[in-house]
Coordinates of N, CA and C in Angstrom, one line a residue:
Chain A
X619 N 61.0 90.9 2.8 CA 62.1 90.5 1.9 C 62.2 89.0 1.7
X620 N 62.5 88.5 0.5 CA 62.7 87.1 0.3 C 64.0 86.8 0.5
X621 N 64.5 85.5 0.7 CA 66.3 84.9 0.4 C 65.8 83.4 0.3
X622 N 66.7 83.3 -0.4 CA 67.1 81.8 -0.3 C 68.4 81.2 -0.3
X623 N 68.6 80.1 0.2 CA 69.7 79.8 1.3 C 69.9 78.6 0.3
X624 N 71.7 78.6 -0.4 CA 71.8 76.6 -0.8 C 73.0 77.2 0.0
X625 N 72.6 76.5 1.1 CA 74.0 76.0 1.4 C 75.1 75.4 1.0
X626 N 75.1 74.1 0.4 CA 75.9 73.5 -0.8 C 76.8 74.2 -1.6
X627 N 77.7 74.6 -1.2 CA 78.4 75.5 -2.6 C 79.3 74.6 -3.6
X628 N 79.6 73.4 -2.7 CA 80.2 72.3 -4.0 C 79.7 71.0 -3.6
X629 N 79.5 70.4 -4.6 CA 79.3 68.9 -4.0 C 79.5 67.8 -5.5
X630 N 80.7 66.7 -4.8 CA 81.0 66.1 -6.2 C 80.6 64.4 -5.1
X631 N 79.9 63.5 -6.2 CA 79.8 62.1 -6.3 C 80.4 61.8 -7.3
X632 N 80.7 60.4 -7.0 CA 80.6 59.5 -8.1 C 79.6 59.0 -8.7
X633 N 79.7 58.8 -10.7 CA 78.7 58.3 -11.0 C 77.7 57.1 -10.7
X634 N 76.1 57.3 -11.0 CA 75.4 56.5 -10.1 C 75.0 56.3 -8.8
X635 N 75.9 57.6 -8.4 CA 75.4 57.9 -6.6 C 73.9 58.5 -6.5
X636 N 73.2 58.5 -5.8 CA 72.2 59.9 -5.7 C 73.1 60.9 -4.7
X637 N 72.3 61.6 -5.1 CA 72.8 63.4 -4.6 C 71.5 64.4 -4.6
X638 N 71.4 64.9 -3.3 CA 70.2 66.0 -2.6 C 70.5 67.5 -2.7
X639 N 70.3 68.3 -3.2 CA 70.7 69.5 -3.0 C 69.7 70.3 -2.6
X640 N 70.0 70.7 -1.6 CA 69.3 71.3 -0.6 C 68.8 72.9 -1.2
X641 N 67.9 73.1 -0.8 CA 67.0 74.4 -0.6 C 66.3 75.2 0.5
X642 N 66.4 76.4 1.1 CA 65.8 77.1 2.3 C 65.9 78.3 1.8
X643 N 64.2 78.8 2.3 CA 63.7 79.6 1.2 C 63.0 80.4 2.6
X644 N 63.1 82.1 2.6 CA 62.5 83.0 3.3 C 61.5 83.7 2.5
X645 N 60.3 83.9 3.6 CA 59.3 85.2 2.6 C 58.2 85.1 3.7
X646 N 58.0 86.1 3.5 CA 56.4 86.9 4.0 C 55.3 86.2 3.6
X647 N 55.2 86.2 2.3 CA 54.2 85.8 1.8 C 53.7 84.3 1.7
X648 N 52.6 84.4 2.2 CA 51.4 83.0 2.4 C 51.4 82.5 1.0
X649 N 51.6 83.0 -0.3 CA 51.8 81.8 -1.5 C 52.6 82.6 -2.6
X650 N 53.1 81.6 -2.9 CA 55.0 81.7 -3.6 C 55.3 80.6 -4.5
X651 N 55.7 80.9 -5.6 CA 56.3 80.0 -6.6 C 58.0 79.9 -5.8
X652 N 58.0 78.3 -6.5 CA 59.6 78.1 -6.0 C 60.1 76.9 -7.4
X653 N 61.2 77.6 -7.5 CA 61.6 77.2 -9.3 C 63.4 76.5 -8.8
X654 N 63.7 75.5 -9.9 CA 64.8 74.8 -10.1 C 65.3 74.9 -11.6
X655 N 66.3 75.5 -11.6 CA 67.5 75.8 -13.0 C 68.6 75.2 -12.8
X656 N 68.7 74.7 -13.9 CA 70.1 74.2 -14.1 C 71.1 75.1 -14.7
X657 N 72.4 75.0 -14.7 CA 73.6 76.0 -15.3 C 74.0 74.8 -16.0
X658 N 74.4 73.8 -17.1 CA 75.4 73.1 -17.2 C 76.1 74.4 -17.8
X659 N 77.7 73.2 -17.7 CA 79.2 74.2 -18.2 C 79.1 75.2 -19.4
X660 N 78.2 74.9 -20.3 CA 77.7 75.5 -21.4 C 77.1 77.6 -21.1
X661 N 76.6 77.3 -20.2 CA 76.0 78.6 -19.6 C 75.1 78.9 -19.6
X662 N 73.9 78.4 -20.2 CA 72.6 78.6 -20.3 C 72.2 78.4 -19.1
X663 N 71.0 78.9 -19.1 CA 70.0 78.2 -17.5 C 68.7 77.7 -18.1
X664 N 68.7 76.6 -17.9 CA 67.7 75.7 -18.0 C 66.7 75.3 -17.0
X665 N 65.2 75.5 -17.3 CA 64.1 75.4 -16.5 C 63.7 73.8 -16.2
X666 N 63.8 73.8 -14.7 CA 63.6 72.3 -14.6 C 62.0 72.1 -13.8
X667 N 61.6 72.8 -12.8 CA 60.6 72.7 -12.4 C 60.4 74.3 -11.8
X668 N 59.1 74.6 -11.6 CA 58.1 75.5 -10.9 C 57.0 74.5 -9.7
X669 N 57.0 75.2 -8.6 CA 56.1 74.4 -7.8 C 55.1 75.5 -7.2
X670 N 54.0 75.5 -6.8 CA 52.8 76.5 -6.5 C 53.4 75.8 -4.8
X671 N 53.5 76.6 -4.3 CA 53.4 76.7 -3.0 C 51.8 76.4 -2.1
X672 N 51.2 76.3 -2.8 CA 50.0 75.4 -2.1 C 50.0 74.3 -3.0
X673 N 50.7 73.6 -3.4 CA 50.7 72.2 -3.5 C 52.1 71.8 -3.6
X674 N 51.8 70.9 -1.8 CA 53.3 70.4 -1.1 C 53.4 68.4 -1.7
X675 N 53.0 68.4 -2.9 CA 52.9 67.1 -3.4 C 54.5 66.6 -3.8
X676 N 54.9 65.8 -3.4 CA 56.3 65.8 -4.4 C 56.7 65.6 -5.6
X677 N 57.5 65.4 -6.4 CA 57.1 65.3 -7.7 C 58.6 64.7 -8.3
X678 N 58.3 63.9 -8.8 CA 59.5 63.1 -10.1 C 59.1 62.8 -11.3
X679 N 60.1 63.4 -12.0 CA 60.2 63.8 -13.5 C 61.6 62.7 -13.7
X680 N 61.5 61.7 -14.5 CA 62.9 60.6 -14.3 C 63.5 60.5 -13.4
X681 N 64.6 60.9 -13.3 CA 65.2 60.5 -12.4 C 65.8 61.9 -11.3
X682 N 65.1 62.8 -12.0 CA 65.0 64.1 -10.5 C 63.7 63.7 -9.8
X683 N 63.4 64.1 -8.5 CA 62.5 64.4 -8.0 C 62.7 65.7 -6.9
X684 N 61.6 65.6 -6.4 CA 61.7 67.5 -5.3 C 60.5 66.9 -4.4
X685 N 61.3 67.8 -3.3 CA 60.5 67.0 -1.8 C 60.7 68.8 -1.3
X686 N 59.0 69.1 -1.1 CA 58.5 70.7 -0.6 C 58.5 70.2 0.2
X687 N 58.9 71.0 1.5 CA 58.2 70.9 2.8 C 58.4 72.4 3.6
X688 N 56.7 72.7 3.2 CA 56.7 73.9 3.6 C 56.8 74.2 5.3
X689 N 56.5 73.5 6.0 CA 56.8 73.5 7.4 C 58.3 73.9 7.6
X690 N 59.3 73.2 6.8 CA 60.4 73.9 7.4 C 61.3 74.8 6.2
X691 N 60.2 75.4 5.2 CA 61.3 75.9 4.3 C 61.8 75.3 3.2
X692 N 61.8 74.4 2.9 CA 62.7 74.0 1.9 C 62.3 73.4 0.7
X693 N 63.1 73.5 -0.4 CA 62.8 72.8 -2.1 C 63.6 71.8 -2.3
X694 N 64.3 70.7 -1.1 CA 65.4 69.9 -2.0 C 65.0 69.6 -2.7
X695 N 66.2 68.7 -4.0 CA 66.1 68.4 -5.3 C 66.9 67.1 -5.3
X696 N 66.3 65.7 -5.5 CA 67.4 64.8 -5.9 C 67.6 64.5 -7.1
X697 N 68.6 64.1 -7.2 CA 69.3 63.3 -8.7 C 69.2 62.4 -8.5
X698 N 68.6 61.1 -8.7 CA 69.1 59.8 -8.8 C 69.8 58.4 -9.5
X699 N 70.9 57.8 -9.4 CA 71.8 57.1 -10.4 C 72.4 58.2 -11.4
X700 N 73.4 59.5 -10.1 CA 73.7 60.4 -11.4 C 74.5 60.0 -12.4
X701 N 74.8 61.1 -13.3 CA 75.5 60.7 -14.8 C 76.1 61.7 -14.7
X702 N 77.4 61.8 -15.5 CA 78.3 62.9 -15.7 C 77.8 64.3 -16.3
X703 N 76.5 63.7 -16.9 CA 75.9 64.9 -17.5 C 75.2 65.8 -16.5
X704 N 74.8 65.1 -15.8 CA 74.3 66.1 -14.9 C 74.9 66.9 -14.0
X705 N 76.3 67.3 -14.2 CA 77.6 67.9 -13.6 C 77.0 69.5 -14.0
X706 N 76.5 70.6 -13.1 CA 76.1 71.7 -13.6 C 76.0 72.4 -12.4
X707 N 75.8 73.9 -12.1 CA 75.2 74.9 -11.4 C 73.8 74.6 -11.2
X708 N 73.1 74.7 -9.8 CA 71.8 74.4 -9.9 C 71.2 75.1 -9.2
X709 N 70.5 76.5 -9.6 CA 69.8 77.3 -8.4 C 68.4 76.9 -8.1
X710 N 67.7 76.8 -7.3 CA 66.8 77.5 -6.6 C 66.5 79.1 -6.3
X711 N 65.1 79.1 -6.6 CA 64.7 80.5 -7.3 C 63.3 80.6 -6.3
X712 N 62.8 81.7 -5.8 CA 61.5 82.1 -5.1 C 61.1 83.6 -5.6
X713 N 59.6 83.3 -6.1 CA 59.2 84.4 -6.6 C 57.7 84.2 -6.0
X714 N 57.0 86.0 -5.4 CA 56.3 86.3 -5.2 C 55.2 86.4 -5.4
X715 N 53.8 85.9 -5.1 CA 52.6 85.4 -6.1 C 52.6 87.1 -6.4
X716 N 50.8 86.4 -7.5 CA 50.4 87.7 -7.7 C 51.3 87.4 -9.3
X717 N 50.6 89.4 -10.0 CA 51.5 89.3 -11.0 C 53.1 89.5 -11.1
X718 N 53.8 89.5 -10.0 CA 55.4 90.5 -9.9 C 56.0 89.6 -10.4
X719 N 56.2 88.5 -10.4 CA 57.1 87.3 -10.6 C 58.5 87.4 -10.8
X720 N 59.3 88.6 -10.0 CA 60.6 88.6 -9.8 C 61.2 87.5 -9.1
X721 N 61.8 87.2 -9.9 CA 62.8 85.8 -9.1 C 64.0 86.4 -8.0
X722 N 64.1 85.9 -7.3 CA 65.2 85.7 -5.9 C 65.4 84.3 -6.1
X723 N 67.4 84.3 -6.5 CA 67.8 83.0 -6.8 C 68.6 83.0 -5.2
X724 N 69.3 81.6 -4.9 CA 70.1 80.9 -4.2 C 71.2 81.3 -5.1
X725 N 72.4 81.4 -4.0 CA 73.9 81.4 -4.6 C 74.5 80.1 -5.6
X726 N 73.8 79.3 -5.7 CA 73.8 78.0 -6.5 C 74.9 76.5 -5.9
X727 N 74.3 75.7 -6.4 CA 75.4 74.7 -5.8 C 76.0 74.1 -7.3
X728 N 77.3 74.1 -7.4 CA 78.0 73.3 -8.4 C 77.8 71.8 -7.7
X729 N 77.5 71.1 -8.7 CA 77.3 69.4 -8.8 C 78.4 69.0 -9.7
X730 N 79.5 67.9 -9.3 CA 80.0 67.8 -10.1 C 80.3 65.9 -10.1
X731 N 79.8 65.3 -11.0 CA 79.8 63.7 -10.9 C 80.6 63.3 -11.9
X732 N 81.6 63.0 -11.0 CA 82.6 62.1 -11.9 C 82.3 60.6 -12.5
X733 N 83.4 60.2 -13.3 CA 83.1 59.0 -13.9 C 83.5 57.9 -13.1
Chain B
X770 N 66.3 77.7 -34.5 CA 66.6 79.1 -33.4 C 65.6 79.4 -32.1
X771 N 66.7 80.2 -31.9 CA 66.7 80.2 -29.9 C 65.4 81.1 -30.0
X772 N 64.5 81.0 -28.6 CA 63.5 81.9 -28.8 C 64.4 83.3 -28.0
X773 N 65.3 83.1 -26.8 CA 65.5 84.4 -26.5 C 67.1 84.2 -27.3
X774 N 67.2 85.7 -27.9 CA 68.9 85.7 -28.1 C 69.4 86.7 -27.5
X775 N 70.5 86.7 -27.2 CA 71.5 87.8 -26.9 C 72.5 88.4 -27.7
X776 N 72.6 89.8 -27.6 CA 74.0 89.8 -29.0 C 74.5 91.2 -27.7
X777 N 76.1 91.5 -28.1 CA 76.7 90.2 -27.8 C 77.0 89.3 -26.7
X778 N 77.6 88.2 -27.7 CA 77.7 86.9 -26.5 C 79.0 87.1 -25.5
X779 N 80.1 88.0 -26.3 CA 81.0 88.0 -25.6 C 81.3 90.0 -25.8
X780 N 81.7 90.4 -25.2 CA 82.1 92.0 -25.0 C 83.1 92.3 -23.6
X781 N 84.2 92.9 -24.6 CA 85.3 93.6 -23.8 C 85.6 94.6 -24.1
X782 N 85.2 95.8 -22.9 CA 85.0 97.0 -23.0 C 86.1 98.1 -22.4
X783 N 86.3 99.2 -22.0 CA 87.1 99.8 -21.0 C 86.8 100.7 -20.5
X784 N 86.5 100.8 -19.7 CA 86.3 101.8 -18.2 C 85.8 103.1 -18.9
X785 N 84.7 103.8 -18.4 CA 84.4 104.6 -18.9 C 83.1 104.6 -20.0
X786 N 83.4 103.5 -20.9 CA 82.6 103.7 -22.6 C 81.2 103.2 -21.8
X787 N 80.3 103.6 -22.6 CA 79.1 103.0 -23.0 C 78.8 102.0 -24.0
X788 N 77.9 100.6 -23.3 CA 77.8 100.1 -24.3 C 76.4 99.6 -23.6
X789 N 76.0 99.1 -24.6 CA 74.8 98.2 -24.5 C 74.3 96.8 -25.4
X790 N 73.8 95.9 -24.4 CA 73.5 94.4 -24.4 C 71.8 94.3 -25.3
X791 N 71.8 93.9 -26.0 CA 70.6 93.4 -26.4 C 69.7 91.9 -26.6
X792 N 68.1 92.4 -26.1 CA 67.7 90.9 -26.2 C 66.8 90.9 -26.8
X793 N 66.3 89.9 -27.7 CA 64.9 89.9 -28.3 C 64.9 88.8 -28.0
X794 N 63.3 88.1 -28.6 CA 62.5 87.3 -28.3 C 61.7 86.6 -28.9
X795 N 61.4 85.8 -29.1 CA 60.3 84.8 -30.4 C 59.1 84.3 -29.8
X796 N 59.0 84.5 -28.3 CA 57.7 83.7 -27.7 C 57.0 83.8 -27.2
X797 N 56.5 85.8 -27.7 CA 55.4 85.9 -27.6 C 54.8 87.0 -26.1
X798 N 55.9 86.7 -25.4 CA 55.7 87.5 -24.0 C 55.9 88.5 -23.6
X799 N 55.4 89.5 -22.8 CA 55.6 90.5 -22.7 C 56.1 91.0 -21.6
X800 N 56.5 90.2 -20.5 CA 57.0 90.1 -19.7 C 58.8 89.8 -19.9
X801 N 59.9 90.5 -20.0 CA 61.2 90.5 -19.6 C 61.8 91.3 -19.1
X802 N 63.1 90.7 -18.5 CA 64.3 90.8 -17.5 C 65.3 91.0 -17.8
X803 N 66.3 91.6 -16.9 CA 67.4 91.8 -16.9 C 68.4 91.2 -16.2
X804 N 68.8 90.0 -15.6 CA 69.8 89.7 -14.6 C 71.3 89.7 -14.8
X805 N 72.2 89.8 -13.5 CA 73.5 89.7 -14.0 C 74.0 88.6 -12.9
X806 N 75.1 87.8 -13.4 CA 75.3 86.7 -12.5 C 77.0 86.8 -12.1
X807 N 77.4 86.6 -10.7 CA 78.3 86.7 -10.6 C 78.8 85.8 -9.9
X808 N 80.1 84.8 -9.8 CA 80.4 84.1 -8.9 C 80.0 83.8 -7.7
X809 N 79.2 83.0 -7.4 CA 78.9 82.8 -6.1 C 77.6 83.9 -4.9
X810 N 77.2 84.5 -6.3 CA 75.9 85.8 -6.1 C 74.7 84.9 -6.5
X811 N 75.1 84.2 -7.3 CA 73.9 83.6 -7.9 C 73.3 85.0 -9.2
X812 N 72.2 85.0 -9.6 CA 71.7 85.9 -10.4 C 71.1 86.7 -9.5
X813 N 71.1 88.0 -9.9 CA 70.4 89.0 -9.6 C 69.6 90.3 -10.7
X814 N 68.4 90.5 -9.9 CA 67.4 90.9 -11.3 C 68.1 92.6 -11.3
X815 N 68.3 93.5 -12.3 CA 69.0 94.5 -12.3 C 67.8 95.3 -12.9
X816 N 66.6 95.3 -13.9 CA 65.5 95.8 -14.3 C 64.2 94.7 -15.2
X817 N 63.3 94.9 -14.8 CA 62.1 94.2 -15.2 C 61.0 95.1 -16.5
X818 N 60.8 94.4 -17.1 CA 59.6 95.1 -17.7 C 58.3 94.4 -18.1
X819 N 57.1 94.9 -17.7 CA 55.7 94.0 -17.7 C 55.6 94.2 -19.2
X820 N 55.8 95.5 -19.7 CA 54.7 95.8 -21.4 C 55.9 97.1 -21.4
X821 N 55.8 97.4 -23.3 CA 56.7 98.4 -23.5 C 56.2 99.5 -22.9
X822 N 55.6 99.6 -22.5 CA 55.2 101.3 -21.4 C 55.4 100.8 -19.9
X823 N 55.9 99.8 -18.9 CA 55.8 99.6 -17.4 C 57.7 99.3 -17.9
X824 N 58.1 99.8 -17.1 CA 60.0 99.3 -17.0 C 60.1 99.6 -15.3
X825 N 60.2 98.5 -14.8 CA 60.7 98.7 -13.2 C 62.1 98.4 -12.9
X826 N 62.5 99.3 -11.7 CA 63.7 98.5 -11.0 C 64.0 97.9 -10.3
X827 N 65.1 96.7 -10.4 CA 65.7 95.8 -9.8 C 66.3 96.1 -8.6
X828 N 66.7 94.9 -7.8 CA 67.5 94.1 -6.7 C 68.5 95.6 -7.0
X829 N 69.3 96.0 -8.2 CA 70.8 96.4 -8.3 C 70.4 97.3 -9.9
X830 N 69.8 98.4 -9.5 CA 69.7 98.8 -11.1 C 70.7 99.7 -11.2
X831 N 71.5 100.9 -9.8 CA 72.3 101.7 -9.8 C 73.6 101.5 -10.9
X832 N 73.6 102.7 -11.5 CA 74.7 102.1 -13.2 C 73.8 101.7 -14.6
X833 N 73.1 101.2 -14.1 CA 71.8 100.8 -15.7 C 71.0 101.3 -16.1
X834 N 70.4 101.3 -17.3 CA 69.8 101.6 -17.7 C 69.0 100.9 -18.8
X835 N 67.5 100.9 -19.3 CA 66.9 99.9 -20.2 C 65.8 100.4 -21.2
X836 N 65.7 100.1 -22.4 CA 65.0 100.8 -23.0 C 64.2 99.2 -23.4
X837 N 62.7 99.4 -23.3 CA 61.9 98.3 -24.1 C 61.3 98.7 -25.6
X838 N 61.9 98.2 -26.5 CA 61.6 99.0 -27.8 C 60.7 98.6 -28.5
X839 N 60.4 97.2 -28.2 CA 59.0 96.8 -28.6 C 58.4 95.5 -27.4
X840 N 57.3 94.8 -28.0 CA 57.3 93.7 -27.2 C 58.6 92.6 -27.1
X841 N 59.3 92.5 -28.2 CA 60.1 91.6 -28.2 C 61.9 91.8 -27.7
X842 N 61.4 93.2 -27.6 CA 62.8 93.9 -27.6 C 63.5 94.5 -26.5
X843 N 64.3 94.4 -25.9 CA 65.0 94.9 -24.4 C 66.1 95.3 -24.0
X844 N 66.7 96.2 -23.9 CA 67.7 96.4 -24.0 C 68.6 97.1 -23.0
X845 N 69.4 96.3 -22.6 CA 70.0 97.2 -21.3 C 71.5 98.0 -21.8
X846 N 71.7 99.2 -20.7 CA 72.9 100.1 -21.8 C 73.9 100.2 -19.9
X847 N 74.9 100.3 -20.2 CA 76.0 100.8 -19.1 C 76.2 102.3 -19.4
X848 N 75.5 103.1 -19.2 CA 76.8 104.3 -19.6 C 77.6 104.8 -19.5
X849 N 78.2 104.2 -18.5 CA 79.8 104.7 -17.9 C 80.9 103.3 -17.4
X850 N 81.2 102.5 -18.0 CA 80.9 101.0 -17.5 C 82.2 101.1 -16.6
X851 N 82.3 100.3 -15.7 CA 83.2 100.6 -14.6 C 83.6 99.0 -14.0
X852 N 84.8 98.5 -13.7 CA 85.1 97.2 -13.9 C 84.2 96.3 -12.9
X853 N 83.9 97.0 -11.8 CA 82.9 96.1 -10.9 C 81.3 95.4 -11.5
X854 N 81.7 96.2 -13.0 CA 80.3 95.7 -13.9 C 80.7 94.3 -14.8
X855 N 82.1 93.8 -14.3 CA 82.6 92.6 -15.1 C 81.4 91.5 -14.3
X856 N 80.9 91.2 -15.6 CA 79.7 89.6 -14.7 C 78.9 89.6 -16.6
X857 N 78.5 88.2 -16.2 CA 77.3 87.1 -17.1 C 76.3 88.2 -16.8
X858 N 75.7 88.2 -18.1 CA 74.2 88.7 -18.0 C 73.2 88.1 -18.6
X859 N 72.4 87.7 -18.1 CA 71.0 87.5 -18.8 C 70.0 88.1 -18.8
X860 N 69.3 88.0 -20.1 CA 68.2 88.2 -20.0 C 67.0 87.1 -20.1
X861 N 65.6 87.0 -19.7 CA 64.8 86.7 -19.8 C 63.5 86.9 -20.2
X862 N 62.4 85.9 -20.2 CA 61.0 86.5 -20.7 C 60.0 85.6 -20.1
X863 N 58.8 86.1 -19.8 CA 57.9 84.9 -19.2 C 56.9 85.3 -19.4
X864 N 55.6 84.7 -19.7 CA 54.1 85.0 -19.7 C 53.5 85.2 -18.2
X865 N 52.9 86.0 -17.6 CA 52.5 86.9 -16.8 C 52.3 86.1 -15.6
X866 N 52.0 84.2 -15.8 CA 51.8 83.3 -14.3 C 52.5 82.4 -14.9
X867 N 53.8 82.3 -15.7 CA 54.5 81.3 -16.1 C 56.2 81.7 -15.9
X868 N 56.7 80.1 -15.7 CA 58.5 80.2 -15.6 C 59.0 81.4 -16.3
X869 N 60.2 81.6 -16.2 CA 61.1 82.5 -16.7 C 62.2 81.4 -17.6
X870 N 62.1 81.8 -19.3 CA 62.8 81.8 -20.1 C 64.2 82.7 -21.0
X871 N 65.5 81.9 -20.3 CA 66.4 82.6 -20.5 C 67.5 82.7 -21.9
X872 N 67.8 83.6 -22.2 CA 68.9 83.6 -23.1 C 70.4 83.5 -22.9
X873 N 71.0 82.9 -24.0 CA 72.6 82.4 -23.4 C 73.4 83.2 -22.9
X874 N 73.4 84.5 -22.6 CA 74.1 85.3 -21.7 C 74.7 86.0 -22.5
X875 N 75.1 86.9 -22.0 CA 76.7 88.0 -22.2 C 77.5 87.7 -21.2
X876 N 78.6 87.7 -21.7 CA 80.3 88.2 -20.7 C 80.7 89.5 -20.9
X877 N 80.7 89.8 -20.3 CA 81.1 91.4 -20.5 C 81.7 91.6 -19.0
X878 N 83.4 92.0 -19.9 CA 84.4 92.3 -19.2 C 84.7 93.8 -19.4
X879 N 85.3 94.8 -17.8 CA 85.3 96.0 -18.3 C 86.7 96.2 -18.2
X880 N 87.8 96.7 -18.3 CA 89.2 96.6 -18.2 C 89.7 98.1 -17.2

């Protein structure tokens, strides 16, 4: 069985802070995609990253980046110098290699960055 | 325009009726989903389908039901809709080793 764990159920900064949102991710399986969506207030979910679970490289895309560390589990995700805009629902998602590619989301963390 | 859409975007129903959510698609994949999202659940997958002949079940399919009517086409039905089925739904689409692309949801309230 897979789960994944955001702890984080709320978390508000101030604008220009950074902010980490955590990820812990369960499964059986030796290789696994692990995915980040965003919710803004709007409702859509937006695709931010996919990572192959054999490549624990980190990676920044402006001013997000994502730190794998498969040794203990997890996908955090930082924001850096947030903006109001980036006030959204943010899940973490783990899907099963192979062709199945059912997603197993995290209960989500609201981010909310004031002005 | 959107590659996935959903119609409708908003639905208020009452206990008992049947209805059903539809989603098509512009991008090609043959791979889509059904999820529903609920406060503090996060999303959960409710039915999947690889090709219009493979339709599997979800995490929560008990109550649902899905017809894939073409490649582009998906469609989930309540037949008895019952208020614990008040939640966001999405659907999605993905190419066979690629992300999941979603459409802007339904609300669908049952009274």
């Amino acid at each position: 069985a897979q789960k994944v764990t955001q702890a984080q159920t709320e978390i508000s900064v101030v604008e220009k802070e950074d902010v980490t949102l955590d990820c812990v991710y369960e499964t059986r399986d030796t290789t696994y995609y692990l995915f980040w969506y965003k919710q803004p207030p709007s409702g859509e979910l937006v695709f931010l990253i996919r990572r192959n679970s054999f490549d624990e490289q980190n990676e920044i895309s402006g001013r997000y980046s994502w730190n794998f560390q498969k040794s203990t589990s997890s996908f955090n995700f930082t924001i850096t110098a947030s903006q109001v805009v980036d006030s959204a629902v943010y899940f973490c998602a783990l899907s099963p290699p192979g062709s199945a590619r059912q997603l197993t989301f995290g209960s989500g963390t609201q981010l909310t960055v004031l002005p | 325009d959107a590659d996935v859409t959903q119609t409708p975007r908003n639905r208020i129903t009452k206990t008992g009726k049947r209805i059903m959510l539809e989603c098509s698609q512009t991008k090609g994949h043959d791979r889509m989903y059904w999820y529903r999202q609920d406060p503090g659940l996060g999303l959960r997958l409710i039915y999947y389908s690889f090709d219009v002949k493979d339709i599997n079940k979800g995490e929560i399919s008990d109550g649902y039901s899905v017809s894939r009517q073409a490649q582009a086409k998906f469609s989930l039905s309540l037949e008895s809709a019952i208020p614990n089925q008040t939640a966001l739904y999405f659907c999605a689409t993905s190419e066979v080793a690629g992300e999941q692309y979603f459409g802007p949801g339904t609300r669908l309230t049952v009274t």
